[in-house]
Amino acid sequence: DTEVTQTPKHLVMGMTNKKSLKCEQHMGHRAMYWYKQKAKKPPELMFVYSYEKLSINESVPSRFSPECPNSSLLNLHLHALQPEDSALYLCASSQDREQGNYGYTFGSGTRLTVV
Amino acid sequence: GENVEQHPSTLSVQEGDSAVIKCTYSDSASNYFPWYKQELGKRPQLIIDIRSNVGEKKDQRIAVTLNKTAKHFSLHITETQPEDSAVYFCAASTPAGGQNFVFGPGTRLSVLP
């Protein structure tokens, strides 16, 4: 399996809703990432997990809460989002980041619309 | 922190011609430079990468060159085909940043038949 799987593919939620995005990989990668991508813009890093521990939080608002239950799974819990949070949310994974730099494998993303 | 610039922002070429996209980076400690292709509505996909101990790398019609002194790297696509049409992002990563890439703003390439 050489893929990163994200669910759901599309999500529409109200500003008072609570929802979760899910990401799964079975490539043995020990680093996993959440990125946010607005239209016609590059991906922006939100969170990095290395060996299931949060190593970087790029000053993301607390209405976004990441969780890494195990080395294959990554969740992003959403609560009280704003319309400007509407974007494509990409999960990515890579080989052990402590061993050097490797390219990411991105998931297909969840297109989130906040109404 | 690292800053990556990318030019041009849009590029149109005739099918069969070559396309070149250039990126510059600011942090001389950056040592890994991947390129991603993102088709409309799809995920970014790694197409080629280069490490700082190499000056050039080629994979079929795609090549990347790196000039560490000038702190710039370029993507070269030869014999372009309509399926090469996409947005291309360059990125840079420093040892201190691990694999926390800083992406360039992207280049929209259109290959005209």
Coordinates of C-alpha atoms in Angstrom, one line a residue:
Chain A
D1 CA 0.0 0.0 0.0
T2 CA 1.6 3.2 -1.1
E3 CA -1.3 5.6 -0.4
V4 CA -2.4 8.0 2.2
T5 CA -6.2 7.8 2.6
Q6 CA -8.3 10.7 3.8
T7 CA -11.9 10.7 4.8
P8 CA -14.3 12.3 4.2
K9 CA -13.5 13.7 0.7
H10 CA -16.0 16.5 1.2
L11 CA -17.4 18.1 4.4
V12 CA -19.9 20.9 4.9
M13 CA -20.3 22.0 8.5
G14 CA -21.9 24.8 10.4
M15 CA -19.9 27.1 12.7
T16 CA -21.3 25.3 15.8
N17 CA -20.6 21.8 14.6
K18 CA -17.9 19.4 15.8
K19 CA -16.4 17.1 13.1
S20 CA -13.3 15.1 12.6
L21 CA -11.0 14.5 9.6
K22 CA -9.3 11.2 9.3
C23 CA -6.0 10.1 7.7
E24 CA -4.5 6.7 7.4
Q25 CA -1.3 5.3 5.9
H26 CA 0.2 1.8 5.9
M27 CA 3.7 2.6 4.5
G28 CA 5.4 2.5 7.8
H29 CA 6.0 6.2 7.7
R30 CA 6.7 7.7 11.1
A31 CA 6.0 11.3 10.3
M32 CA 2.6 12.6 9.5
Y33 CA 1.4 16.1 8.7
W34 CA -1.7 18.3 8.4
Y35 CA -1.6 21.0 5.7
K36 CA -4.2 23.6 4.8
Q37 CA -4.5 24.7 1.2
K38 CA -6.6 27.6 0.0
A39 CA -7.5 28.0 -3.7
K40 CA -4.5 28.9 -5.9
K41 CA -2.1 28.9 -2.9
P42 CA 0.6 26.5 -1.8
P43 CA 0.0 24.1 1.1
E44 CA 0.5 25.7 4.6
L45 CA 1.8 23.5 7.4
M46 CA -0.5 23.1 10.4
F47 CA 0.8 20.2 12.5
V48 CA 3.7 17.7 12.4
Y49 CA 3.7 14.4 14.3
S50 CA 6.9 12.4 14.6
Y51 CA 6.7 9.0 16.2
E52 CA 3.1 9.8 17.3
K53 CA 4.2 12.9 19.2
L54 CA 3.3 16.4 18.2
S55 CA 6.5 18.1 17.3
I56 CA 5.4 21.2 15.5
N57 CA 2.3 23.3 15.8
E58 CA 2.5 26.2 13.5
S59 CA 0.4 28.6 15.7
V60 CA -2.8 27.1 14.6
P61 CA -6.0 28.3 16.3
S62 CA -7.3 26.0 19.1
R63 CA -10.5 25.3 17.1
F64 CA -8.2 22.8 15.2
S65 CA -7.1 19.9 17.4
P66 CA -4.9 17.1 16.1
E67 CA -4.6 13.6 17.4
C68 CA -2.4 10.7 16.5
P69 CA -3.8 7.5 18.0
N70 CA -1.1 5.3 16.5
S71 CA 1.6 5.4 13.8
S72 CA -0.9 4.8 11.0
L73 CA -3.6 7.2 11.9
L74 CA -3.9 10.9 12.2
N75 CA -7.1 12.9 13.0
L76 CA -8.0 16.5 12.9
H77 CA -10.8 17.5 15.2
L78 CA -12.7 20.6 14.2
H79 CA -14.9 22.8 16.5
A80 CA -16.4 26.2 16.2
L81 CA -14.8 26.9 12.8
Q82 CA -15.2 30.1 10.8
P83 CA -16.1 30.5 7.2
E84 CA -12.5 31.5 6.4
D85 CA -11.4 28.0 7.5
S86 CA -13.0 26.7 4.4
A87 CA -10.1 25.0 2.4
L88 CA -8.6 21.8 1.2
Y89 CA -7.1 19.9 4.2
L90 CA -4.3 17.7 3.2
C91 CA -2.7 14.9 5.2
A92 CA 0.8 13.7 4.3
S93 CA 3.3 11.2 5.5
S94 CA 7.0 10.6 5.1
Q95 CA 9.8 8.3 6.2
D96 CA 11.5 8.9 9.5
R97 CA 12.3 12.6 9.4
E98 CA 15.1 12.1 11.9
Q99 CA 17.0 10.1 9.2
G100 CA 17.0 12.8 6.6
N101 CA 14.7 14.5 4.2
Y102 CA 12.3 12.6 2.1
G103 CA 9.4 13.7 0.0
Y104 CA 5.9 13.6 1.3
T105 CA 3.1 11.3 0.1
F106 CA -0.1 13.4 0.2
G107 CA -3.6 12.2 0.6
S108 CA -6.3 13.4 -1.7
G109 CA -7.5 15.8 0.9
T110 CA -10.8 16.8 2.5
R111 CA -12.5 19.8 0.9
L112 CA -14.1 21.6 3.9
T113 CA -16.8 24.2 3.6
V114 CA -17.9 26.1 6.7
V115 CA -21.3 27.7 6.5
Chain B
G1 CA 13.1 31.4 8.5
E2 CA 13.2 30.0 5.0
N3 CA 11.5 31.9 2.2
V4 CA 11.0 30.4 -1.2
E5 CA 10.2 32.4 -4.3
Q6 CA 9.0 30.9 -7.6
H7 CA 8.8 32.3 -11.1
P8 CA 6.9 32.6 -13.4
S9 CA 3.5 32.4 -11.7
T10 CA 2.0 31.3 -15.0
L11 CA 3.6 29.7 -18.1
S12 CA 2.1 28.7 -21.4
V13 CA 4.1 26.6 -23.9
Q14 CA 3.3 24.8 -27.1
E15 CA 3.2 21.1 -27.0
G16 CA 6.6 19.7 -27.6
D17 CA 8.4 22.8 -26.4
S18 CA 10.4 22.9 -23.1
A19 CA 9.3 24.6 -19.9
V20 CA 11.5 26.0 -17.1
I21 CA 10.4 27.0 -13.7
K22 CA 12.8 28.7 -11.3
C23 CA 12.9 28.9 -7.5
T24 CA 15.1 30.8 -5.1
Y25 CA 15.5 30.2 -1.4
S26 CA 16.9 32.3 1.4
D27 CA 18.3 29.8 4.0
S28 CA 21.8 28.6 3.0
A29 CA 21.3 25.6 5.3
S30 CA 18.5 24.2 3.2
N31 CA 19.6 20.9 1.8
Y32 CA 16.6 19.2 0.2
F33 CA 14.4 20.5 -2.7
P34 CA 11.4 18.6 -3.9
W35 CA 9.0 19.5 -6.7
Y36 CA 5.3 18.7 -6.6
K37 CA 2.8 18.6 -9.4
Q38 CA -0.8 19.3 -8.5
E39 CA -3.5 18.8 -11.1
L40 CA -6.8 20.5 -10.7
G41 CA -8.8 19.1 -7.8
K42 CA -6.1 16.5 -7.0
R43 CA -3.4 16.0 -4.4
P44 CA 0.2 17.3 -4.8
Q45 CA 2.4 14.6 -6.1
L46 CA 6.2 14.4 -5.8
I47 CA 7.7 14.4 -9.3
I48 CA 11.4 14.9 -8.6
D49 CA 13.7 16.0 -5.8
I50 CA 17.3 17.0 -5.4
R51 CA 19.7 17.1 -2.4
S52 CA 22.3 19.7 -1.8
N53 CA 25.2 17.4 -2.6
V54 CA 24.0 17.0 -6.2
G55 CA 24.0 19.6 -8.9
E56 CA 21.6 18.0 -11.3
K57 CA 19.1 15.1 -11.4
K58 CA 17.1 13.8 -14.4
D59 CA 14.2 11.5 -14.7
Q60 CA 13.0 11.0 -18.3
R61 CA 11.6 14.3 -19.5
I62 CA 12.0 16.0 -16.1
A63 CA 15.3 17.4 -14.7
V64 CA 16.2 19.6 -11.8
T65 CA 19.3 21.7 -11.4
L66 CA 20.6 23.2 -8.2
N67 CA 23.0 26.2 -7.7
K68 CA 23.9 26.3 -4.0
T69 CA 26.0 29.4 -4.4
A70 CA 23.2 31.4 -5.9
K71 CA 20.6 29.6 -3.8
H72 CA 18.3 28.7 -6.7
F73 CA 17.0 25.6 -8.3
S74 CA 15.1 25.0 -11.5
L75 CA 12.7 22.4 -12.9
H76 CA 13.1 21.6 -16.6
I77 CA 10.4 19.8 -18.6
T78 CA 11.3 18.8 -22.1
E79 CA 8.9 17.7 -24.9
T80 CA 5.9 19.0 -23.0
Q81 CA 2.6 17.2 -23.4
P82 CA -0.9 18.3 -22.5
E83 CA -0.9 16.1 -19.4
D84 CA 1.9 18.2 -18.1
S85 CA -0.6 21.0 -17.5
A86 CA -0.9 21.5 -13.8
V87 CA 0.4 23.7 -10.9
Y88 CA 4.0 23.0 -9.9
F89 CA 5.3 23.8 -6.5
C90 CA 8.9 23.9 -5.5
A91 CA 9.9 23.5 -1.8
A92 CA 12.9 23.7 0.4
S93 CA 13.8 22.0 3.7
T94 CA 16.5 22.7 6.2
P95 CA 18.1 20.1 8.5
A96 CA 16.8 22.0 11.5
G97 CA 13.3 22.0 10.0
G98 CA 13.3 18.3 9.3
Q99 CA 10.8 17.7 6.6
N100 CA 8.8 20.8 7.3
F101 CA 8.9 22.1 3.8
V102 CA 8.5 25.7 2.8
F103 CA 6.6 25.8 -0.5
G104 CA 6.9 28.3 -3.3
P105 CA 3.8 30.1 -4.4
G106 CA 3.4 27.8 -7.4
T107 CA 3.5 28.0 -11.2
R108 CA 0.5 27.2 -13.4
L109 CA 1.8 25.5 -16.5
S110 CA -0.5 25.2 -19.5
V111 CA 0.6 23.1 -22.5
L112 CA -1.2 24.2 -25.6
P113 CA -1.9 21.5 -28.3

